Short mmCIF file of C-alpha atoms in Angstrom, two decimals:
data_model
loop_
_atom_site.label_atom_id
_atom_site.label_comp_id
_atom_site.label_asym_id
_atom_site.label_seq_id
_atom_site.Cartn_x
_atom_site.Cartn_y
_atom_site.Cartn_z
CA MET A 148 5.15 -11.21 -26.70
CA GLY A 149 4.86 -14.95 -26.66
CA LYS A 150 8.67 -15.30 -26.66
CA LEU A 151 8.73 -12.86 -23.68
CA PHE A 152 6.46 -14.98 -21.63
CA ARG A 153 8.14 -18.21 -22.65
CA ASP A 154 11.55 -16.86 -21.64
CA PHE A 155 10.16 -15.53 -18.38
CA ASP A 156 8.40 -18.83 -17.71
CA ALA A 157 11.71 -20.56 -18.29
CA LEU A 158 13.33 -18.13 -15.74
CA LEU A 159 10.71 -18.90 -13.11
CA ARG A 160 11.32 -22.58 -13.71
CA GLY A 161 15.13 -21.99 -13.10
CA LYS A 162 16.10 -23.17 -16.54
CA PHE A 163 18.53 -20.20 -17.05
CA THR A 164 20.32 -20.85 -13.68
CA ARG A 165 21.15 -24.58 -13.74
CA ARG A 166 23.88 -25.59 -11.21
CA GLU A 167 26.16 -26.83 -13.94
CA ASP A 168 25.98 -23.56 -15.80
CA LEU A 169 26.71 -21.63 -12.66
CA LEU A 170 29.59 -23.94 -11.87
CA ALA A 171 31.02 -23.17 -15.37
CA GLY A 172 30.64 -19.42 -14.52
CA ARG A 173 27.93 -18.60 -17.04
CA ILE A 174 24.32 -17.53 -16.98
CA ASP A 175 22.55 -17.78 -20.38
CA VAL A 176 19.73 -15.39 -19.53
CA PRO A 177 18.46 -13.26 -22.51
CA VAL A 178 19.04 -9.87 -20.93
CA GLY A 179 16.81 -7.86 -23.38
CA THR A 180 13.91 -10.21 -22.77
CA LEU A 181 14.41 -10.11 -19.02
CA VAL A 182 14.58 -6.34 -18.86
CA ARG A 183 11.36 -6.06 -21.03
CA ALA A 184 9.51 -8.65 -18.90
CA GLY A 185 10.76 -6.85 -15.74
CA LEU A 186 9.44 -3.59 -16.92
CA LEU A 187 6.16 -5.08 -17.98
CA LEU A 188 5.64 -6.95 -14.64
CA GLY A 189 6.67 -3.90 -12.55
CA ALA A 190 4.26 -1.72 -14.46
CA THR A 191 1.44 -4.25 -14.06
CA TYR A 192 1.96 -4.16 -10.24
CA GLY A 193 2.25 -0.37 -10.45
CA LEU A 194 -1.12 -0.25 -12.13
CA PHE A 195 -2.82 -2.08 -9.24
CA MET A 196 -0.85 -0.08 -6.66
CA GLY A 197 -1.91 3.23 -8.37
CA LEU A 198 -5.52 2.36 -8.62
CA TYR A 199 -6.10 3.54 -5.02
CA ALA A 200 -5.40 7.10 -6.14
CA VAL A 201 -8.09 6.88 -8.84
CA LEU A 202 -10.70 5.28 -6.63
CA ARG A 203 -10.36 7.38 -3.44
CA PRO A 204 -13.15 9.77 -2.87
CA GLU A 205 -10.88 12.69 -2.02
CA ASN A 206 -8.52 14.07 -4.70
CA PRO A 207 -8.85 11.13 -7.20
CA SER A 208 -5.82 11.22 -9.46
CA TRP A 209 -5.23 9.45 -12.81
CA LEU A 210 -1.82 11.03 -12.95
CA GLN A 211 -0.82 9.10 -9.79
CA LEU A 212 -1.89 5.94 -11.50
CA ILE A 213 0.31 6.60 -14.59
CA VAL A 214 3.20 7.79 -12.46
CA THR A 215 3.09 4.76 -10.11
CA THR A 216 3.00 2.38 -13.22
CA VAL A 217 6.29 3.96 -14.18
CA LYS A 218 7.82 4.28 -10.70
CA VAL A 219 7.62 0.65 -9.63
CA PRO A 220 9.91 -0.76 -12.42
CA LEU A 221 12.05 2.33 -11.82
CA LEU A 222 12.40 1.56 -8.09
CA PHE A 223 13.91 -1.75 -8.89
CA LEU A 224 16.09 -0.51 -11.71
CA LEU A 225 17.54 2.35 -9.55
CA THR A 226 18.12 -0.05 -6.51
CA LEU A 227 20.04 -2.34 -8.84
CA VAL A 228 22.17 0.48 -10.12
CA VAL A 229 22.97 1.69 -6.72
CA THR A 230 23.79 -1.74 -5.15
CA PHE A 231 25.40 -3.64 -8.01
CA PRO A 232 28.85 -2.19 -7.73
CA SER A 233 29.07 -3.19 -4.07
CA LEU A 234 27.96 -6.70 -4.78
CA TYR A 235 30.34 -7.09 -7.62
CA VAL A 236 33.29 -5.87 -5.58
CA PHE A 237 32.46 -8.10 -2.65
CA SER A 238 31.87 -11.15 -4.76
CA ALA A 239 35.14 -10.57 -6.87
CA LEU A 240 37.04 -10.28 -3.64
CA ALA A 241 35.58 -13.62 -2.68
CA ASN A 242 36.69 -15.28 -6.01
CA SER A 243 33.19 -15.50 -7.40
CA ARG A 244 33.16 -17.41 -10.66
CA LEU A 245 30.90 -14.89 -12.27
CA ARG A 246 32.34 -11.89 -14.22
CA HIS A 247 30.63 -8.51 -14.14
CA LEU A 248 28.13 -9.17 -16.89
CA ASP A 249 27.14 -12.54 -15.51
CA THR A 250 26.73 -10.88 -12.09
CA VAL A 251 24.34 -8.43 -13.71
CA LYS A 252 22.50 -11.26 -15.34
CA LEU A 253 22.11 -13.13 -12.10
CA LEU A 254 20.77 -9.99 -10.36
CA LEU A 255 18.47 -9.30 -13.27
CA ALA A 256 17.19 -12.80 -13.04
CA ALA A 257 16.66 -12.32 -9.25
CA ILE A 258 14.80 -9.03 -9.78
CA GLY A 259 12.72 -10.67 -12.57
CA VAL A 260 11.58 -13.31 -10.18
CA ASN A 261 10.92 -10.72 -7.57
CA LEU A 262 8.82 -8.72 -10.01
CA GLY A 263 6.97 -11.89 -11.24
CA LEU A 264 5.94 -12.62 -7.70
CA LEU A 265 4.99 -9.04 -7.00
CA ALA A 266 2.81 -8.93 -10.18
CA SER A 267 1.02 -12.14 -9.04
CA PHE A 268 0.04 -10.20 -5.88
CA GLY A 269 -1.49 -7.53 -8.15
CA PRO A 270 -5.06 -8.96 -8.22
CA VAL A 271 -5.03 -9.15 -4.36
CA THR A 272 -3.88 -5.51 -4.12
CA GLY A 273 -6.48 -4.63 -6.74
CA PHE A 274 -9.14 -6.38 -4.71
CA PHE A 275 -8.23 -4.61 -1.43
CA THR A 276 -8.05 -1.34 -3.24
CA LEU A 277 -11.69 -1.85 -4.52
CA SER A 278 -12.87 -2.86 -1.06
CA THR A 279 -11.14 -0.57 1.43
CA ASP A 280 -10.68 3.12 1.87
CA SER A 281 -8.10 2.81 4.70
CA TYR A 282 -4.95 4.52 3.47
CA PRO A 283 -2.58 3.14 6.16
CA PHE A 284 -3.83 -0.45 5.48
CA MET A 285 -3.08 0.01 1.69
CA LEU A 286 0.43 1.29 2.53
CA PHE A 287 1.04 -1.57 4.91
CA LEU A 288 -0.32 -4.28 2.55
CA ASN A 289 1.96 -2.97 -0.31
CA ILE A 290 4.88 -2.94 1.98
CA VAL A 291 4.22 -6.61 3.04
CA PHE A 292 3.85 -7.65 -0.64
CA PHE A 293 7.05 -5.97 -1.66
CA ALA A 294 8.92 -7.59 1.35
CA ILE A 295 7.56 -11.06 0.55
CA SER A 296 8.36 -10.86 -3.13
CA GLY A 297 11.78 -9.32 -2.32
CA LEU A 298 12.68 -12.15 0.14
CA VAL A 299 11.61 -14.86 -2.38
CA GLY A 300 13.10 -13.16 -5.35
CA LEU A 301 16.49 -12.60 -3.59
CA GLY A 302 16.36 -16.10 -2.11
CA PHE A 303 16.64 -17.11 -5.81
CA PRO A 304 20.34 -16.04 -6.23
CA ARG A 305 20.94 -17.18 -2.70
CA ARG A 306 20.49 -20.73 -3.94
CA ALA A 307 22.87 -20.01 -6.72
CA VAL A 308 25.50 -18.74 -4.30
CA ASP A 309 26.85 -22.20 -3.33
CA SER A 310 27.52 -22.91 -6.99
CA VAL A 311 29.00 -19.57 -7.75
CA PHE A 312 31.39 -19.52 -4.83
CA SER A 313 32.26 -23.20 -4.58
CA PRO A 314 35.82 -24.12 -5.90
CA ALA A 315 36.30 -24.89 -9.58
CA PRO A 316 35.62 -28.49 -10.46
CA VAL A 317 38.86 -30.62 -10.33
CA SER A 318 38.74 -31.31 -14.10
CA ARG A 319 38.71 -27.68 -14.85
CA VAL A 320 41.72 -26.97 -12.61
CA GLN A 321 43.45 -29.88 -14.35
CA SER A 322 42.77 -28.46 -17.80
CA ASP A 323 44.05 -25.05 -16.65
CA LEU A 324 47.24 -26.62 -15.51
CA ASP A 325 47.51 -28.66 -18.62
CA GLU A 326 47.42 -25.48 -20.67
CA SER A 327 50.44 -24.05 -18.86
CA PRO A 328 53.60 -24.76 -20.91
CA GLU A 329 55.76 -24.85 -17.75
CA GLU A 330 53.55 -27.37 -16.02
CA GLY A 331 53.61 -29.48 -19.15
CA ARG A 332 57.42 -29.49 -19.11
CA ASP A 333 57.96 -29.97 -15.48
CA HIS A 334 55.85 -32.94 -14.81
CA ASP A 335 57.20 -36.20 -16.00
CA SER A 336 55.72 -38.32 -13.37
CA PRO A 337 53.98 -41.68 -14.12
CA ALA A 338 50.77 -39.91 -13.21
CA ASP A 339 51.35 -37.43 -16.04
CA GLU A 340 52.00 -40.31 -18.47
CA GLY A 341 48.75 -41.76 -17.45
CA ALA A 342 46.93 -38.56 -17.97
CA SER A 343 48.23 -38.30 -21.58
CA GLY A 344 47.77 -41.86 -22.53
CA ASP A 345 44.80 -43.50 -24.35
CA ASP A 346 42.96 -44.47 -21.30
CA ALA A 347 39.97 -42.08 -21.06
CA ASP A 348 39.22 -42.82 -17.40
CA ALA A 349 42.88 -42.16 -16.53
CA SER A 350 42.75 -38.74 -18.35
CA ASP A 351 39.61 -37.73 -16.57
CA ALA A 352 41.03 -38.45 -13.20
CA PRO A 353 43.55 -35.85 -12.00
CA PRO A 354 46.98 -37.04 -10.73
CA PRO A 355 47.24 -37.23 -7.00
CA GLU A 356 49.85 -34.41 -6.92
CA ARG A 357 47.56 -32.03 -8.78
CA GLN A 358 44.60 -32.83 -6.48
CA ILE A 359 46.87 -31.73 -3.64
CA ILE A 360 47.72 -28.46 -5.35
CA HIS A 361 43.99 -27.82 -6.05
CA THR A 362 42.83 -28.55 -2.55
CA ALA A 363 45.66 -27.02 -0.61
CA THR A 364 46.64 -23.87 -2.44
CA MET A 365 44.18 -22.83 -5.28
CA SER A 366 40.85 -22.81 -3.50
CA PRO A 367 39.40 -23.07 -0.07
CA ARG A 368 37.32 -26.15 0.80
CA PRO A 369 33.82 -26.09 -0.70
CA SER A 370 32.05 -25.58 2.59
CA GLU A 371 34.33 -22.60 3.53
CA ALA A 372 33.85 -21.07 0.07
CA SER A 373 30.06 -21.46 0.21
CA ALA A 374 29.89 -20.04 3.73
CA ARG A 375 31.94 -17.03 2.72
CA GLY A 376 29.71 -16.66 -0.31
CA ARG A 377 26.65 -16.83 1.79
CA GLN A 378 28.03 -14.21 4.13
CA ILE A 379 28.88 -11.81 1.32
CA PHE A 380 25.48 -12.31 -0.26
CA GLY A 381 23.88 -11.76 3.16
CA ILE A 382 25.68 -8.42 3.47
CA TRP A 383 24.71 -7.41 0.06
CA LEU A 384 21.09 -8.56 0.71
CA PHE A 385 21.04 -6.24 3.72
CA ILE A 386 22.32 -3.37 1.74
CA TYR A 387 19.90 -4.07 -1.08
CA ALA A 388 16.95 -4.21 1.31
CA ILE A 389 17.94 -0.91 3.04
CA VAL A 390 18.52 0.87 -0.31
CA GLY A 391 15.40 -0.50 -1.81
CA ALA A 392 13.29 0.62 1.14
CA GLN A 393 14.74 4.02 1.08
CA MET A 394 14.51 4.28 -2.58
CA GLY A 395 10.84 3.62 -2.34
CA TRP A 396 10.71 6.45 0.20
CA ILE A 397 12.60 8.88 -2.12
CA LEU A 398 10.42 7.99 -5.09
CA ARG A 399 7.07 8.30 -3.07
CA PRO A 400 4.20 8.78 -3.46
CA PHE A 401 3.26 5.40 -4.91
CA VAL A 402 -0.27 4.92 -3.43
CA GLY A 403 -0.90 8.64 -2.83
CA SER A 404 -2.31 9.99 0.48
CA PRO A 405 -5.97 11.12 0.12
CA ASP A 406 -5.11 14.24 2.24
CA LEU A 407 -2.43 15.52 -0.10
CA PRO A 408 -2.55 16.78 -3.66
CA PHE A 409 -0.77 14.95 -6.37
CA GLU A 410 2.98 15.43 -6.55
CA LEU A 411 5.66 13.71 -8.68
CA PHE A 412 7.92 13.43 -5.71
CA ARG A 413 7.31 14.48 -2.01
CA GLU A 414 9.67 16.62 0.00
CA ARG A 415 12.79 14.91 1.28
CA GLU A 416 12.02 14.27 5.00
CA SER A 417 12.18 11.59 7.57
CA ASN A 418 12.88 8.07 6.31
CA PHE A 419 11.16 4.84 5.30
CA PHE A 420 11.50 3.16 8.67
CA ALA A 421 10.07 6.06 10.63
CA ALA A 422 7.20 6.24 8.10
CA LEU A 423 6.53 2.51 8.53
CA LEU A 424 6.25 2.94 12.26
CA ASN A 425 3.89 5.83 11.75
CA THR A 426 1.75 3.76 9.44
CA ILE A 427 1.47 0.88 12.00
CA GLU A 428 0.49 3.41 14.61
CA GLN A 429 -2.21 4.94 12.41
CA LEU A 430 -3.49 1.25 11.75
CA LEU A 431 -3.79 0.61 15.50
CA TYR A 432 -5.68 3.86 16.46
CA MET B 266 -30.12 -34.14 -12.89
CA PRO B 267 -30.30 -34.15 -9.06
CA MET B 268 -29.21 -37.81 -9.11
CA THR B 269 -26.23 -36.93 -11.24
CA LEU B 270 -25.52 -34.03 -8.95
CA PHE B 271 -25.61 -36.29 -5.82
CA ALA B 272 -23.41 -38.85 -7.58
CA ASP B 273 -20.95 -36.05 -8.55
CA ALA B 274 -20.97 -34.76 -4.91
CA ASP B 275 -20.36 -38.29 -3.67
CA ALA B 276 -17.48 -38.79 -6.08
CA LEU B 277 -16.01 -35.43 -5.09
CA LEU B 278 -16.03 -36.25 -1.30
CA ARG B 279 -14.57 -39.72 -1.87
CA CYS B 280 -12.09 -38.45 -4.48
CA GLU B 281 -13.30 -40.89 -7.11
CA LYS B 282 -13.89 -40.94 -10.84
CA SER B 283 -13.14 -37.62 -12.53
CA TYR B 284 -12.47 -36.13 -8.97
CA ARG B 285 -9.75 -38.70 -8.31
CA VAL B 286 -6.41 -37.70 -6.71
CA GLY B 287 -3.61 -37.09 -9.16
CA ARG B 288 -3.07 -35.74 -12.59
CA GLY B 289 -5.66 -35.46 -15.29
CA PRO B 290 -8.00 -32.91 -16.80
CA VAL B 291 -9.62 -30.59 -14.26
CA PRO B 292 -13.47 -31.50 -14.22
CA TRP B 293 -14.36 -27.84 -14.56
CA ARG B 294 -18.10 -28.29 -15.30
CA GLY B 295 -18.76 -30.60 -12.39
CA LEU B 296 -16.74 -28.57 -9.96
CA ILE B 297 -18.42 -25.31 -11.00
CA VAL B 298 -21.88 -26.88 -10.77
CA LEU B 299 -21.28 -28.31 -7.33
CA LEU B 300 -19.83 -24.96 -6.23
CA LEU B 301 -22.69 -22.95 -7.46
CA VAL B 302 -25.50 -25.32 -6.26
CA GLY B 303 -23.81 -25.89 -2.92
CA GLY B 304 -23.22 -22.14 -2.44
CA TRP B 305 -26.78 -21.18 -3.48
CA THR B 306 -28.29 -23.80 -1.17
CA TYR B 307 -26.47 -22.60 1.92
CA GLY B 308 -26.78 -18.89 0.95
CA ALA B 309 -30.52 -19.23 0.68
CA ALA B 310 -30.68 -20.92 4.12
CA MET B 311 -28.33 -18.33 5.56
CA GLY B 312 -30.49 -15.35 4.40
CA ALA B 313 -33.69 -16.94 5.72
CA TYR B 314 -33.08 -15.57 9.31
CA GLY B 315 -35.52 -12.67 8.93
CA GLY B 316 -37.91 -14.63 6.71
CA ARG B 317 -37.25 -12.14 3.82
CA PRO B 318 -37.21 -13.81 0.40
CA LEU B 319 -35.21 -10.96 -1.13
CA GLN B 320 -32.38 -11.38 1.54
CA MET B 321 -32.47 -15.11 0.78
CA LEU B 322 -32.00 -14.47 -2.86
CA TYR B 323 -29.14 -12.02 -2.20
CA SER B 324 -27.29 -14.29 0.10
CA ALA B 325 -27.87 -17.28 -2.31
CA SER B 326 -26.03 -15.36 -4.91
CA LYS B 327 -23.32 -14.07 -2.52
CA VAL B 328 -21.98 -17.29 -1.07
CA PRO B 329 -20.86 -18.80 -4.49
CA LEU B 330 -19.51 -15.38 -5.42
CA LEU B 331 -17.50 -15.42 -2.18
CA LEU B 332 -15.96 -18.82 -3.00
CA VAL B 333 -15.34 -18.24 -6.69
CA ALA B 334 -14.01 -14.63 -6.42
CA SER B 335 -11.56 -15.42 -3.63
CA THR B 336 -10.19 -18.29 -5.70
CA LEU B 337 -9.86 -16.21 -8.78
CA VAL B 338 -7.99 -13.38 -6.96
CA VAL B 339 -5.44 -15.79 -5.43
CA LEU B 340 -4.92 -18.00 -8.50
CA PRO B 341 -2.24 -15.89 -10.24
CA ASN B 342 -0.09 -16.02 -7.12
CA PHE B 343 -0.61 -19.78 -6.82
CA PHE B 344 0.57 -20.24 -10.37
CA VAL B 345 3.76 -18.18 -9.80
CA VAL B 346 4.47 -19.79 -6.48
CA ASN B 347 4.15 -23.30 -8.00
CA THR B 348 6.42 -22.35 -10.88
CA LEU B 349 9.05 -20.77 -8.58
CA LEU B 350 9.11 -23.88 -6.39
CA GLY B 351 9.68 -25.95 -9.43
CA LEU B 352 6.29 -27.54 -9.29
CA ARG B 353 4.89 -26.66 -12.64
CA ASP B 354 4.75 -30.27 -13.89
CA ASP B 355 2.28 -30.98 -11.07
CA LEU B 356 0.30 -27.80 -11.63
CA GLY B 357 -2.67 -29.71 -13.05
CA ALA B 358 -2.91 -31.92 -10.04
CA ALA B 359 -2.45 -28.94 -7.67
CA LEU B 360 -5.20 -27.03 -9.49
CA ARG B 361 -7.46 -30.02 -9.23
CA ALA B 362 -6.59 -30.08 -5.44
CA VAL B 363 -7.54 -26.49 -4.71
CA LEU B 364 -10.69 -26.46 -6.92
CA ALA B 365 -11.89 -29.79 -5.41
CA ALA B 366 -11.38 -28.32 -2.06
CA GLN B 367 -13.47 -25.23 -2.91
CA ALA B 368 -16.22 -27.40 -4.20
CA THR B 369 -16.08 -29.58 -1.07
CA VAL B 370 -16.56 -26.40 0.97
CA ALA B 371 -19.71 -25.68 -1.02
CA VAL B 372 -21.01 -29.20 -0.71
CA ALA B 373 -20.34 -29.27 3.01
CA LEU B 374 -22.11 -25.85 3.35
CA ALA B 375 -25.16 -27.22 1.52
CA ALA B 376 -25.21 -30.23 3.79
CA MET B 377 -25.24 -27.94 6.88
CA ALA B 378 -28.01 -25.75 5.52
CA PRO B 379 -30.63 -27.58 7.61
CA LEU B 380 -28.49 -26.97 10.65
CA ALA B 381 -28.53 -23.21 9.96
CA LEU B 382 -32.32 -23.35 9.58
CA PHE B 383 -32.58 -25.26 12.82
CA ILE B 384 -30.46 -22.63 14.61
CA TYR B 385 -32.89 -19.83 13.24
CA ALA B 386 -35.81 -21.91 14.37
CA SER B 387 -34.39 -22.29 17.86
CA THR B 388 -33.33 -18.69 18.62
CA ASN B 389 -33.91 -15.01 17.65
CA ASP B 390 -30.62 -13.77 19.07
CA TYR B 391 -28.58 -12.21 16.23
CA ASP B 392 -25.26 -12.82 18.00
CA SER B 393 -26.09 -16.44 18.45
CA VAL B 394 -27.02 -17.05 14.80
CA THR B 395 -23.78 -15.13 13.69
CA VAL B 396 -21.70 -17.52 15.85
CA GLY B 397 -23.62 -20.54 14.54
CA ASN B 398 -23.00 -19.51 10.92
CA GLY B 399 -19.33 -18.86 11.76
CA VAL B 400 -19.01 -22.36 13.18
CA ILE B 401 -20.78 -23.85 10.03
CA PHE B 402 -18.37 -21.97 7.81
CA ALA B 403 -15.41 -23.18 9.94
CA MET B 404 -16.54 -26.76 9.69
CA ALA B 405 -17.08 -26.45 5.92
CA THR B 406 -13.54 -25.03 5.57
CA LEU B 407 -12.21 -27.98 7.49
CA SER B 408 -14.03 -30.33 5.18
CA GLY B 409 -12.40 -28.57 2.32
CA GLN B 410 -9.06 -29.06 4.03
CA VAL B 411 -9.65 -32.83 4.14
CA THR B 412 -10.06 -32.91 0.37
CA LEU B 413 -7.09 -30.66 -0.11
CA ASN B 414 -4.94 -32.83 2.00
CA ARG B 415 -5.93 -35.95 0.27
CA HIS B 416 -5.08 -34.51 -3.07
CA TYR B 417 -1.80 -33.04 -1.81
CA ARG B 418 -0.56 -36.09 0.12
CA PRO B 419 0.91 -37.79 -3.04
CA LEU B 420 2.20 -34.48 -4.27
CA VAL B 421 4.02 -33.80 -1.01
CA ALA B 422 5.46 -37.25 -0.88
CA ARG B 423 6.81 -36.69 -4.37
CA ASP B 424 8.18 -33.18 -3.52
CA PRO B 425 7.99 -31.62 -0.08
CA ALA B 426 7.93 -28.09 -1.70
CA HIS B 427 4.19 -28.76 -2.38
CA ALA B 428 3.62 -28.35 1.28
CA ILE B 429 4.95 -24.77 1.01
CA ALA B 430 2.76 -24.08 -2.01
CA LYS B 431 -0.29 -25.45 -0.25
CA ARG B 432 0.37 -23.29 2.89
CA MET B 433 0.94 -20.16 0.81
CA TRP B 434 -2.38 -20.86 -0.91
CA LEU B 435 -4.25 -21.22 2.29
CA VAL B 436 -2.73 -18.16 3.91
CA LEU B 437 -3.49 -15.84 0.88
CA TYR B 438 -6.89 -17.47 0.31
CA VAL B 439 -8.09 -16.90 3.94
CA PHE B 440 -6.63 -13.44 3.91
CA VAL B 441 -8.62 -12.50 0.76
CA ALA B 442 -11.77 -14.53 1.68
CA ILE B 443 -12.15 -12.77 5.04
CA GLN B 444 -12.08 -9.38 3.42
CA LEU B 445 -14.43 -10.35 0.63
CA ALA B 446 -16.91 -11.77 3.15
CA TRP B 447 -16.73 -8.40 5.02
CA VAL B 448 -17.40 -6.52 1.79
CA LEU B 449 -20.28 -8.86 0.65
CA ARG B 450 -22.13 -8.66 4.05
CA PRO B 451 -24.97 -8.89 5.04
CA PHE B 452 -25.35 -12.61 4.57
CA ILE B 453 -27.65 -13.19 7.49
CA GLY B 454 -29.46 -9.77 7.63
CA ALA B 455 -30.11 -8.25 11.00
CA LEU B 456 -33.78 -7.84 11.65
CA GLU B 457 -33.41 -4.09 12.49
CA MET B 458 -31.58 -3.42 9.21
CA PRO B 459 -33.35 -3.09 5.82
CA THR B 460 -32.88 -5.80 3.22
CA ALA B 461 -29.84 -4.95 1.07
CA PHE B 462 -27.38 -6.64 -1.29
CA LEU B 463 -24.51 -4.76 0.25
CA ARG B 464 -24.38 -2.61 3.37
CA ASP B 465 -23.97 1.18 2.86
CA ASP B 466 -20.50 1.06 4.51
CA ALA B 467 -19.46 -2.11 2.63
CA TRP B 468 -16.16 -0.62 1.42
CA GLY B 469 -14.51 -0.84 4.80
CA ASN B 470 -11.74 -3.09 5.84
CA ALA B 471 -12.14 -6.19 7.98
CA TYR B 472 -8.62 -6.19 9.24
CA VAL B 473 -8.63 -2.51 10.24
CA ALA B 474 -11.91 -3.09 12.08
CA ILE B 475 -10.46 -6.13 13.88
CA ILE B 476 -7.12 -4.41 14.71
CA ARG B 477 -8.90 -1.37 16.17
CA LYS B 478 -11.39 -3.43 18.16
CA VAL B 479 -8.39 -5.41 19.68
CA THR B 480 -6.43 -2.25 20.33
CA ARG B 481 -9.40 -0.68 22.06
CA PHE B 482 -9.89 -3.89 24.03
CA PHE B 483 -6.36 -3.94 25.38
CA ILE B 484 -5.51 -0.15 25.66
CA GLY B 485 -8.91 1.39 25.81
#
């Protein structure tokens, strides 16, 4: 348990997503720990969210509390399953430095941050559950907390996007080229002699010709690559938000309407956004 | 004891000695004592409107409860937000800032207790005393802001992200405190209502009540 919290604390502090690691195309996040912490944090918020069903005067339901505790982590897991393939394809098309497993790790890290922030809102949700009987207000409050923690959590990989999509460091391109036998044979220029000589500074600095190859043909300029990365991430974020919202609608009830009996899932009808407008209308009148 | 208390309150307001700006151990004992004594003092004065000792006792216990419980509910989020913003190394100083601000609110409230009694002595109108108490709470909150800003100034200078953490703390704290104040009413005690620790309809929602009032006002 102690290791779980230590690792999660390190994640919140950004120790697993350092810029230099992302530039090197790796994320050293302990996946098992992250999944366990995510489940625990999601269940914690689910507990606070489901409390309303136990405390409401009409149809109090312990079952709803238990089910909501399971459903909150499930909501995030299923949304990830649905949206991950599209992110991976988009980012691979844009020459992301992360392979599929590293992309999963980055998204798990983002969802971990999302759930950490959501769980920290738990006491506030619990307090309002204890002090209010307005079902539309509780629905709206939960939607706001999910939205805030989602925006912050997904802002977390957004910061990593620049590193992930920026062109490879020059030294790495240089070493890639050096490993190619053809390249090694073809280049007999004085610059190559300098690169293979004893002078360490000279070997670190790429020859002018290779810098030209790197910037002109191998990668777009850093700002272009980052802008493209941001665009792709923005599209994925939009998809993730829509899928997450609708997934929440499919998995409902989470809070549990006082007028309706307990059900594991409600009938498929309407959609999340229509229901949100309806909730706001109920709040107003 | 009272002299120590005054010296402590003075040090808190001036951000001196153990209440100084910056890192260091959180002076829990002093802050809690000031918060409780300040809250009790103003709460007792606030409940004196109807001249009912039991209402004074109830209100005296509820004002510190309001300040402490609101803080406790928001602290987990404050911790996570500071960590996410990469401000964990300054968490001790940030915690000192928000707790010192809370204690300052309590001390300022206590200092304005005579004002509340003066308002009660000068009018019987319940709406007027409600507004008077509202203004006193607003002034005490602004006093707390002064302490909060003093503590946060060097933190923000070191890392501007502290300004975000401070703003998030304030928004969530006020959001929770308004609802808790609604739940814990009555603090003043309307003359036509019986003395009570909580109203019968305590478990309502301040925001729903406000939203519906505003909607009725504009739409009818």
